[in-house]
């Protein structure tokens, strides 16, 4: 008898499709074009962060400092402009800060060989603390007149499509090209698949690992700017929220295994769509907060259990570096 | 004859002397007997402050206000910042109980977590003042906003704005476990009970998070473009709610009522630019002054901790377009810190 082999990506897509159909049939106003755009708009920032996390996870790492990279450089831009600096100078400072975060993460992991979980946990705390202690006057950094025009990065629409969705699409294209069309992308997959084999075949593993974390921090910073523009302020204590779990949820649910070397942009899109559909449907249904968490947890459990039933672990997969 | 002359001279001299001496005697002043014990009661005492987190307008405002009022009297003012972490806050309160400050100023994340600890503190002889978000335990003093009144007045504003319109409203709550959120909701319900024509199309918690508030509002507005009003629970979070209304092109059509500490950038400026239609301010500098007053009274009175219990509800300032420009409606954090 031939075994049915369904990947997690397909399972999640099926769950997404089932939810989507149910909502479309039973929920008034769900399937309108307007609502579809809102749905995407609400998860655009999450999706961009998912892309950053995907790059790192494909390279067999994880980046828990991603939310700090989102909050602190973007907060710095708003604070510097508020203090009278020019917007370009502030953006440059934020970019440099993001690169610095990535370089420190990469160096710790690739050269000092600190496990990514601990390295990025520490740098994330450090960067968030640095922001609170030294950079910002208040947790929520307010928009100021010097930022005029910049809000278009997260508000309004281009050709009828809300800008934040456009930004997500741009980020998807850039990451797709980077992962699938460049040599660096191929190296990231190779390192994620088997780091020792990759090193033996002459791939510059360490610099590529550093590159992964720099890219993740830069994309995180970009997501932060889109978020700030979207809500007209930067609530920097978002670092203390559960957003990082949502990002990991998007990546893992989308089918990018934490063992590295698999998946891509499409997986992030699928994971983001599933989360977006659930949140949107539950908001329309006016499901209370506690109920929303219950349902999110339930859907995640169903996806994970189905995956375990259909793809039982064997010796090879069990030895991969799952967290 | 000579003696008579001497007597007359002496009398004149005595008269002249008393004329000079009388004003001099009045200038000597009276010793006010109460100020010395007052100063002694305050000097060297420790007041400990445990907010839910520093770095936002409310907690920074209370801190600056208390410092200004207490430090000139030699009070040592210490701070423990749990940075939004309830466990860290409970630990801070526990360790403070053993350090025995004279007064603890507590900002509760919810009604339960600190309740037992605060009772223990008062049993240990520490005065406990709770600020804005109270716990289930009633301590020496509660200084803060009357959330039920805030909910009622915000909802009244929204109901009035909805007259002759769709009567559909939405509610953006804070964090469900916080006293501020739960009590405000009760106030909202009180008014809605009197207005059966109003339909609540959405009532969700955004967890004090602007991004979450924006996402919820966007979805609600797409479903109900004829929405006439939103009751939001905190201006720091409702920046997101306002951004969603603006993006939908509904500024001025959807009445947004919110509440907050009344800091100029976070309240008046946002009312002026049309983001908020009504911001009920609980006026942080006045709250700080009331707390400082209570602390001075408690310390100088020498009453046993826990033997008196009272509340000071803040008089609310409704900020609207009419008064957002005035000097008195809002306060500047930068000025308060000077």
XYZ file of C-alpha atoms in Angstrom:
661
model
C 0.000 0.000 0.000
C 1.306 3.445 -0.870
C 1.615 5.796 2.087
C 0.027 9.183 1.789
C 2.760 11.792 2.062
C 1.554 15.285 2.718
C 3.928 18.013 3.755
C 3.157 20.380 6.609
C 2.954 23.190 4.094
C 0.105 21.397 2.330
C -1.661 20.623 5.597
C -1.514 24.231 6.677
C -2.696 25.337 3.271
C -5.630 22.920 3.581
C -6.480 24.299 7.040
C -6.262 27.817 5.642
C -8.490 26.882 2.681
C -11.052 25.216 4.951
C -11.179 28.224 7.293
C -11.357 30.618 4.386
C -14.240 28.725 2.775
C -16.150 28.442 6.045
C -15.777 32.156 6.754
C -16.707 33.052 3.166
C -19.929 31.040 3.351
C -21.034 31.823 6.887
C -19.592 35.261 7.573
C -21.269 38.238 6.014
C -18.811 40.661 4.507
C -15.787 38.386 4.844
C -15.269 37.739 1.154
C -15.436 41.373 0.038
C -12.387 42.744 -1.767
C -12.147 45.456 0.892
C -12.028 42.961 3.707
C -9.433 40.859 1.896
C -7.192 43.917 1.680
C -7.752 44.683 5.369
C -6.911 41.100 6.234
C -3.601 41.352 4.395
C -2.890 44.816 5.716
C -3.272 43.631 9.306
C -0.670 40.912 8.885
C 1.715 42.705 6.517
C 4.204 43.631 9.263
C 3.978 40.112 10.694
C 4.643 38.771 7.197
C 7.720 40.968 6.697
C 9.074 39.784 10.046
C 8.298 36.220 8.969
C 10.564 36.719 5.957
C 13.426 37.885 8.182
C 12.946 34.911 10.482
C 12.683 32.551 7.487
C 16.159 33.515 6.221
C 17.687 32.726 9.608
C 15.689 29.542 10.200
C 16.538 28.190 6.736
C 20.187 28.678 7.720
C 19.499 26.567 10.819
C 19.392 29.452 13.283
C 16.775 31.478 15.080
C 16.640 35.195 15.822
C 14.886 36.168 19.044
C 16.289 39.692 18.819
C 14.114 40.399 15.777
C 11.503 42.405 17.689
C 14.241 44.546 19.231
C 15.571 45.134 15.700
C 12.047 46.195 14.741
C 11.426 48.492 17.705
C 14.712 50.182 18.524
C 16.053 51.453 15.151
C 12.585 52.616 14.080
C 12.078 54.269 17.476
C 15.478 55.920 17.069
C 14.381 57.482 13.771
C 11.279 59.018 15.387
C 13.195 60.181 18.448
C 16.045 61.746 16.432
C 13.623 63.603 14.179
C 11.724 64.762 17.277
C 15.015 66.084 18.669
C 15.582 68.108 15.514
C 17.773 65.863 13.364
C 16.998 65.478 9.674
C 15.057 62.450 8.449
C 17.822 61.095 6.158
C 20.427 61.339 8.941
C 18.055 59.568 11.331
C 17.339 56.809 8.816
C 21.059 56.338 8.280
C 21.636 56.033 12.027
C 18.837 53.475 12.275
C 20.268 51.473 9.375
C 23.702 51.438 10.992
C 22.199 50.361 14.306
C 20.344 47.492 12.592
C 23.533 46.396 10.829
C 25.379 46.523 14.150
C 22.732 44.306 15.775
C 23.071 41.817 12.917
C 26.881 41.867 13.030
C 26.989 41.221 16.770
C 24.464 38.370 16.459
C 26.345 36.889 13.509
C 29.746 37.195 15.168
C 28.514 35.596 18.388
C 26.961 32.687 16.512
C 29.419 32.110 13.674
C 32.734 32.922 15.331
C 32.193 32.677 19.092
C 29.912 29.678 18.423
C 27.284 30.676 20.954
C 24.001 28.822 20.219
C 21.692 31.215 18.293
C 18.902 30.853 20.862
C 21.049 32.301 23.660
C 23.018 34.775 21.576
C 19.939 36.459 20.108
C 18.011 36.271 23.382
C 20.804 38.252 25.012
C 21.332 40.781 22.219
C 17.573 41.349 21.979
C 17.370 42.165 25.681
C 20.460 44.346 25.429
C 19.189 46.331 22.444
C 15.718 46.801 23.941
C 17.302 47.909 27.213
C 19.645 50.269 25.378
C 16.658 51.856 23.663
C 14.780 52.387 26.914
C 17.747 53.513 28.958
C 19.622 55.674 26.495
C 17.713 56.431 23.320
C 14.041 57.119 23.992
C 12.388 59.616 26.290
C 9.159 57.616 26.458
C 8.171 54.063 25.545
C 5.848 55.289 22.843
C 7.870 57.567 20.579
C 5.507 60.100 19.026
C 5.384 61.179 15.418
C 6.673 64.727 14.857
C 6.412 67.321 12.116
C 9.834 66.440 10.706
C 8.449 63.018 9.735
C 5.817 64.557 7.432
C 5.392 62.492 4.278
C 7.114 59.452 5.735
C 3.801 58.041 7.014
C 3.081 57.027 3.417
C 5.344 54.023 4.007
C 2.554 52.472 6.068
C -0.605 54.438 5.309
C -2.699 55.128 2.248
C -2.594 53.042 -0.902
C -0.759 52.600 -4.177
C -3.063 51.768 -7.121
C -5.813 50.877 -4.661
C -3.658 48.470 -2.670
C -2.822 49.552 0.903
C 0.843 50.539 1.134
C 1.741 48.076 3.864
C 0.677 45.202 1.568
C 2.830 46.667 -1.197
C 5.766 46.767 1.239
C 5.161 43.111 2.145
C 5.099 42.192 -1.564
C 8.336 44.103 -2.195
C 9.983 42.359 0.757
C 8.733 38.978 -0.556
C 10.230 39.627 -3.996
C 13.577 40.798 -2.582
C 13.883 37.809 -0.244
C 12.736 35.406 -2.969
C 15.386 36.680 -5.390
C 18.001 36.588 -2.672
C 17.230 33.016 -1.624
C 16.586 31.476 -5.028
C 18.574 33.510 -7.552
C 21.824 34.369 -5.818
C 24.786 32.287 -4.763
C 24.417 33.586 -1.197
C 20.919 32.155 -1.089
C 22.135 28.768 -2.231
C 24.861 28.892 0.456
C 22.242 29.628 3.144
C 20.276 26.519 2.122
C 23.443 24.444 2.018
C 24.510 25.568 5.491
C 21.019 24.938 6.858
C 20.867 21.502 5.322
C 24.227 20.325 6.574
C 26.652 22.863 8.008
C 29.590 20.473 8.149
C 29.213 19.317 4.557
C 28.835 22.945 3.517
C 32.089 23.902 5.171
C 33.935 20.931 3.691
C 32.839 21.866 0.184
C 34.400 25.292 0.609
C 31.357 27.459 1.340
C 32.410 30.448 3.510
C 30.021 29.361 6.266
C 30.906 31.899 8.901
C 30.552 35.063 6.787
C 27.306 33.692 5.348
C 25.922 33.119 8.869
C 26.843 36.719 9.755
C 25.085 37.842 6.555
C 21.896 35.995 7.583
C 21.637 37.904 10.831
C 22.483 41.260 9.250
C 19.737 40.678 6.656
C 17.277 39.672 9.363
C 18.028 42.804 11.412
C 17.707 45.060 8.353
C 14.381 43.503 7.347
C 13.263 43.796 10.974
C 14.172 47.493 10.932
C 12.209 47.910 7.692
C 9.173 46.217 9.284
C 9.537 48.612 12.220
C 9.455 51.647 9.938
C 6.339 50.328 8.176
C 4.689 49.706 11.566
C 5.627 53.156 12.890
C 4.342 54.842 9.740
C 1.170 52.815 9.975
C 0.255 53.769 13.557
C 1.895 57.217 13.488
C 4.150 56.415 16.443
C 6.518 53.702 17.588
C 5.265 51.731 20.578
C 8.734 50.422 21.467
C 7.546 48.183 24.287
C 6.218 45.891 21.562
C 9.459 44.069 22.471
C 7.703 42.781 25.600
C 4.693 41.497 23.644
C 4.148 38.014 22.254
C 4.926 39.152 18.703
C 8.091 37.036 18.474
C 5.988 33.887 19.057
C 3.585 34.944 16.321
C 6.551 35.345 13.959
C 7.886 31.891 14.816
C 4.323 30.570 14.462
C 4.075 32.016 10.945
C 7.382 30.432 9.933
C 6.833 27.019 11.514
C 3.164 26.806 10.590
C 4.059 27.741 7.020
C 6.253 24.666 6.869
C 9.801 25.974 7.330
C 11.194 23.320 9.651
C 13.291 24.577 12.548
C 15.875 21.995 11.483
C 16.880 24.254 8.598
C 17.531 23.947 4.888
C 13.884 23.795 3.822
C 11.121 26.161 2.804
C 11.040 29.632 1.363
C 8.992 32.743 0.760
C 5.866 30.791 -0.219
C 5.813 29.132 3.206
C 5.906 32.510 4.926
C 3.025 33.726 2.767
C 0.937 30.650 3.608
C 1.664 30.954 7.322
C 0.828 34.658 7.258
C -2.422 34.056 5.374
C -3.554 31.460 7.909
C -2.897 33.762 10.871
C -4.471 36.702 9.023
C -7.623 34.750 8.176
C -8.036 33.549 11.748
C -7.562 37.018 13.246
C -9.853 38.683 10.714
C -12.622 36.120 11.021
C -12.519 36.216 14.796
C -12.616 40.027 14.852
C -15.690 40.041 12.586
C -17.294 37.371 14.785
C -16.411 39.532 17.819
C -14.784 36.559 19.553
C -13.471 37.747 22.939
C -9.734 37.879 23.642
C -9.518 34.643 25.631
C -11.504 32.812 22.949
C -9.122 34.053 20.251
C -6.110 32.576 22.059
C -7.978 29.310 22.539
C -8.771 29.033 18.843
C -5.235 30.047 17.768
C -3.798 27.350 20.027
C -6.284 24.773 18.790
C -5.521 25.385 15.111
C -1.788 25.183 15.802
C -2.250 21.898 17.673
C -4.347 20.420 14.854
C -1.670 21.353 12.318
C 1.141 19.897 14.415
C -0.756 16.679 15.260
C -1.753 16.107 11.649
C 1.855 16.603 10.610
C 3.082 14.117 13.226
C 0.502 11.541 12.122
C 1.258 11.887 8.428
C 5.010 12.340 8.714
C 6.115 10.199 11.658
C 9.601 10.898 12.943
C 12.388 8.569 11.962
C 15.949 8.411 13.121
C 17.111 10.976 10.593
C 14.563 13.678 11.331
C 14.710 13.082 15.072
C 18.392 13.957 15.100
C 17.902 17.272 13.401
C 18.302 20.301 15.557
C 14.700 20.918 16.574
C 14.326 23.341 19.435
C 11.980 119.637 93.839
C 14.846 117.807 92.391
C 13.146 114.493 93.088
C 9.985 115.643 91.308
C 12.079 116.718 88.372
C 13.870 113.362 88.373
C 10.539 111.528 88.500
C 9.188 113.475 85.537
C 12.333 112.856 83.549
C 12.228 109.170 84.439
C 8.608 108.925 83.343
C 9.353 110.597 80.023
C 12.299 108.298 79.497
C 10.215 105.248 80.370
C 7.437 106.385 78.015
C 9.906 107.003 75.213
C 11.504 103.641 75.834
C 8.224 101.787 75.778
C 7.254 103.617 72.568
C 10.411 102.303 70.927
C 10.232 98.911 72.516
C 6.621 98.039 71.646
C 7.139 97.578 67.900
C 10.381 95.762 68.556
C 8.519 93.264 70.683
C 5.960 92.642 67.894
C 8.805 91.930 65.446
C 10.036 88.996 67.484
C 7.442 86.647 65.909
C 5.683 83.610 67.181
C 7.066 80.127 66.909
C 4.668 77.970 64.846
C 4.665 74.813 66.953
C 3.701 72.270 64.245
C 6.186 72.796 61.431
C 9.162 71.368 63.294
C 7.523 68.014 64.038
C 6.255 68.040 60.426
C 9.778 68.444 59.097
C 11.076 65.822 61.501
C 8.325 63.399 60.485
C 9.368 63.672 56.829
C 13.139 64.041 56.944
C 15.024 60.848 56.198
C 11.854 58.832 55.487
C 11.782 56.593 52.423
C 8.948 56.613 49.898
C 9.083 53.710 47.408
C 7.352 53.873 44.034
C 6.336 50.769 42.038
C 4.649 51.697 38.726
C 3.680 49.060 36.139
C 6.523 50.504 34.083
C 8.412 53.743 33.705
C 8.930 55.522 30.399
C 5.408 56.604 29.643
C 3.649 59.874 30.305
C 1.581 58.771 33.327
C 4.267 57.088 35.384
C 6.939 59.645 34.462
C 4.527 62.443 35.415
C 3.693 60.928 38.812
C 7.376 60.334 39.447
C 8.395 63.910 38.604
C 5.490 65.372 40.593
C 6.184 63.325 43.720
C 9.892 64.006 43.571
C 9.302 67.730 43.349
C 6.976 67.743 46.361
C 8.832 65.337 48.633
C 12.567 65.695 48.114
C 12.822 69.288 49.459
C 11.705 67.883 52.818
C 14.524 65.363 52.888
C 12.369 62.413 51.845
C 14.304 59.640 50.104
C 12.409 58.668 46.968
C 13.218 55.238 45.497
C 11.822 53.541 42.435
C 11.410 49.888 41.415
C 10.539 49.557 37.746
C 8.998 46.152 36.855
C 8.854 47.173 33.171
C 5.392 45.669 32.469
C 6.310 42.395 34.131
C 3.770 41.549 36.840
C 6.038 38.952 38.455
C 8.889 41.416 38.698
C 6.435 43.876 40.258
C 5.286 41.363 42.887
C 8.917 40.611 43.706
C 9.680 44.316 44.018
C 6.783 44.790 46.446
C 7.857 41.714 48.452
C 11.441 42.892 48.805
C 10.252 46.398 49.696
C 8.188 44.989 52.561
C 11.397 43.677 54.129
C 13.219 46.952 53.441
C 10.454 48.797 55.333
C 10.063 52.138 53.591
C 7.657 54.530 55.324
C 5.312 54.701 52.325
C 4.781 52.619 49.202
C 3.146 54.148 46.129
C 1.747 51.290 44.057
C 0.369 51.184 40.514
C -1.405 47.806 40.225
C -1.281 45.820 36.970
C -4.509 44.046 37.991
C -6.864 43.788 40.956
C -5.520 40.540 42.431
C -1.742 40.094 42.159
C -0.603 42.606 44.772
C -3.712 42.551 47.012
C -2.333 40.194 49.700
C 1.102 41.822 49.563
C -0.317 45.286 50.126
C -2.245 44.055 53.143
C 0.953 42.536 54.515
C 2.805 45.800 53.959
C 0.247 47.728 55.990
C 0.409 45.112 58.739
C 4.145 45.766 58.819
C 3.472 49.461 59.381
C 4.048 50.708 55.831
C 1.475 53.184 54.460
C 0.277 52.056 51.015
C -1.015 54.519 48.447
C -2.514 53.038 45.306
C -2.504 55.047 42.141
C -5.032 55.002 39.300
C -5.346 51.225 39.064
C -6.449 49.872 42.415
C -6.315 46.332 43.775
C -8.970 44.354 45.618
C -7.376 45.421 48.931
C -8.278 48.893 50.170
C -5.196 50.588 51.624
C -4.517 53.933 53.337
C -5.367 55.829 50.182
C -6.401 55.405 46.590
C -5.584 58.351 44.356
C -6.801 58.074 40.821
C -9.365 58.213 38.129
C -12.896 56.973 38.649
C -12.955 54.565 35.739
C -16.676 53.974 35.897
C -17.239 57.707 35.503
C -14.740 57.805 32.633
C -16.581 54.979 30.853
C -19.897 56.718 31.426
C -18.787 60.132 30.197
C -16.980 58.749 27.155
C -20.028 56.716 26.207
C -22.335 59.691 26.743
C -20.154 61.622 24.277
C -20.328 58.828 21.721
C -24.090 58.322 22.152
C -24.659 62.038 21.647
C -22.504 62.069 18.505
C -24.490 59.100 17.180
C -27.847 60.853 17.361
C -29.529 60.725 13.979
C -26.859 58.401 12.638
C -26.486 54.616 12.427
C -26.245 54.120 16.239
C -23.552 51.505 15.645
C -20.569 51.758 17.966
C -17.409 49.777 18.736
C -15.477 49.377 21.986
C -11.684 48.986 22.085
C -10.791 47.653 25.528
C -7.341 47.592 27.164
C -5.956 44.506 28.917
C -8.834 42.476 30.286
C -7.303 41.848 33.707
C -6.539 45.514 34.414
C -8.850 47.346 36.788
C -8.854 50.356 34.463
C -10.239 48.307 31.597
C -12.814 46.281 33.527
C -14.217 49.278 35.440
C -14.382 51.482 32.327
C -16.340 48.722 30.600
C -18.809 48.771 33.496
C -19.268 52.511 32.983
C -19.873 51.946 29.286
C -22.488 49.297 30.112
C -24.230 51.649 32.569
C -24.888 54.175 29.810
C -25.699 51.598 27.131
C -28.376 50.156 29.419
C -30.170 53.496 29.138
C -29.831 53.586 25.358
C -31.212 50.391 23.858
C -31.084 51.963 20.399
C -27.266 51.806 20.417
C -25.832 48.633 18.905
C -22.328 47.480 19.865
C -20.919 45.850 16.721
C -17.571 45.001 18.242
C -16.095 44.939 21.738
C -12.548 43.631 21.823
C -9.379 43.925 23.848
C -6.320 45.430 22.173
C -4.095 44.882 25.222
C -3.012 48.578 25.465
C -1.296 48.015 22.067
C -1.678 50.632 19.305
C -0.956 48.193 16.465
C -3.581 45.752 17.713
C -6.098 48.568 18.151
C -5.462 49.654 14.583
C -5.943 46.144 13.188
C -9.241 45.651 15.052
C -10.563 49.070 14.038
C -9.665 48.527 10.381
C -11.613 45.289 10.251
C -14.585 46.756 12.124
C -14.718 49.812 9.845
C -14.646 47.663 6.711
C -17.577 45.675 8.074
C -19.430 48.752 9.316
C -18.478 51.818 7.269
C -21.481 53.589 8.813
C -20.088 53.224 12.355
C -20.762 56.439 14.273
C -18.530 56.157 17.291
C -15.776 54.289 19.137
C -15.138 54.155 22.867
C -11.391 53.610 23.332
C -9.869 52.859 26.732
C -6.490 54.668 26.607
C -5.109 57.426 24.410
C -1.693 55.760 24.182
C -3.347 52.772 22.506
C -5.982 54.732 20.596
C -3.325 56.424 18.439
C -3.754 53.187 16.460
C -7.553 53.432 16.526
C -7.304 57.007 15.232
C -4.848 55.984 12.492
C -7.346 53.383 11.241
C -10.182 55.941 11.188
C -7.978 58.412 9.318
C -6.894 55.796 6.812
C -10.522 54.890 6.113
C -11.182 58.586 5.430
C -13.701 58.712 8.258
C -12.070 61.363 10.486
C -14.867 63.601 11.758
C -17.501 60.998 10.879
C -16.570 58.388 13.466
C -16.528 59.978 16.927
C -13.577 58.667 18.932
C -13.686 59.072 22.708
C -10.690 58.009 24.772
C -8.986 58.739 28.095
C -5.480 59.384 29.383
C -3.183 61.435 31.559
C -3.518 64.634 29.568
C 0.094 65.100 28.476
C 0.236 67.729 25.727
C 1.797 65.630 22.949
C -0.287 62.570 23.798
C -3.622 64.323 24.336
C -4.165 67.983 23.358
C -2.118 67.824 20.147
C -4.026 64.735 19.042
C -7.399 66.306 19.833
C -6.327 69.405 17.919
C -5.387 67.472 14.787
C -8.688 65.602 14.875
C -7.369 62.160 15.874
C -9.483 62.159 19.064
C -12.838 63.898 19.486
C -12.917 63.554 23.272
C -10.047 62.694 25.604
C -11.047 62.406 29.286
C -7.930 63.526 31.138
C -7.272 62.496 34.733
C -4.614 65.198 34.942
C -1.425 63.543 36.149
C 0.205 66.584 37.863
C -2.885 67.054 40.052
C -2.846 63.346 40.877
C 0.828 63.620 41.836
C 0.073 66.635 44.027
C -2.787 64.793 45.736
C -0.557 61.794 46.376
C 2.184 64.011 47.781
C -0.374 65.752 49.996
C -1.622 62.434 51.300
C 1.915 61.224 51.991
C 2.744 64.405 53.931
C -0.449 64.080 55.940
C 0.038 60.394 56.720
C 3.663 60.818 57.784
C 3.002 63.873 59.941
C -0.181 62.495 61.505
C 1.468 59.393 62.838
C -1.718 57.333 62.359
C -1.160 53.591 62.368
C -0.772 52.171 58.857
C -4.007 50.527 57.776
C -6.100 52.295 60.413
C -7.400 54.929 57.968
C -8.613 54.199 54.479
C -9.790 56.766 51.962
C -10.081 57.583 48.298
C -9.311 60.667 46.240
C -10.940 60.438 42.836
C -9.467 62.845 40.322
C -11.670 65.552 38.870
C -11.731 64.763 35.162
C -10.909 67.281 32.449
C -12.733 66.555 29.192
C -10.408 67.649 26.392
C -12.195 68.617 23.182
C -11.469 70.944 20.260
C -12.819 73.843 22.389
C -10.181 73.688 25.112
C -7.319 71.739 23.503
C -5.564 75.032 22.741
C -5.682 76.402 26.273
C -2.769 76.365 28.691
C -4.706 74.563 31.409
C -6.183 71.572 29.590
C -2.884 69.715 29.214
C 0.540 69.588 30.855
C 4.054 69.140 29.495
C 6.176 66.306 30.793
C 9.327 68.292 30.004
C 8.125 71.177 32.231
C 7.192 68.857 35.071
C 10.659 67.325 35.014
C 12.368 70.713 35.411
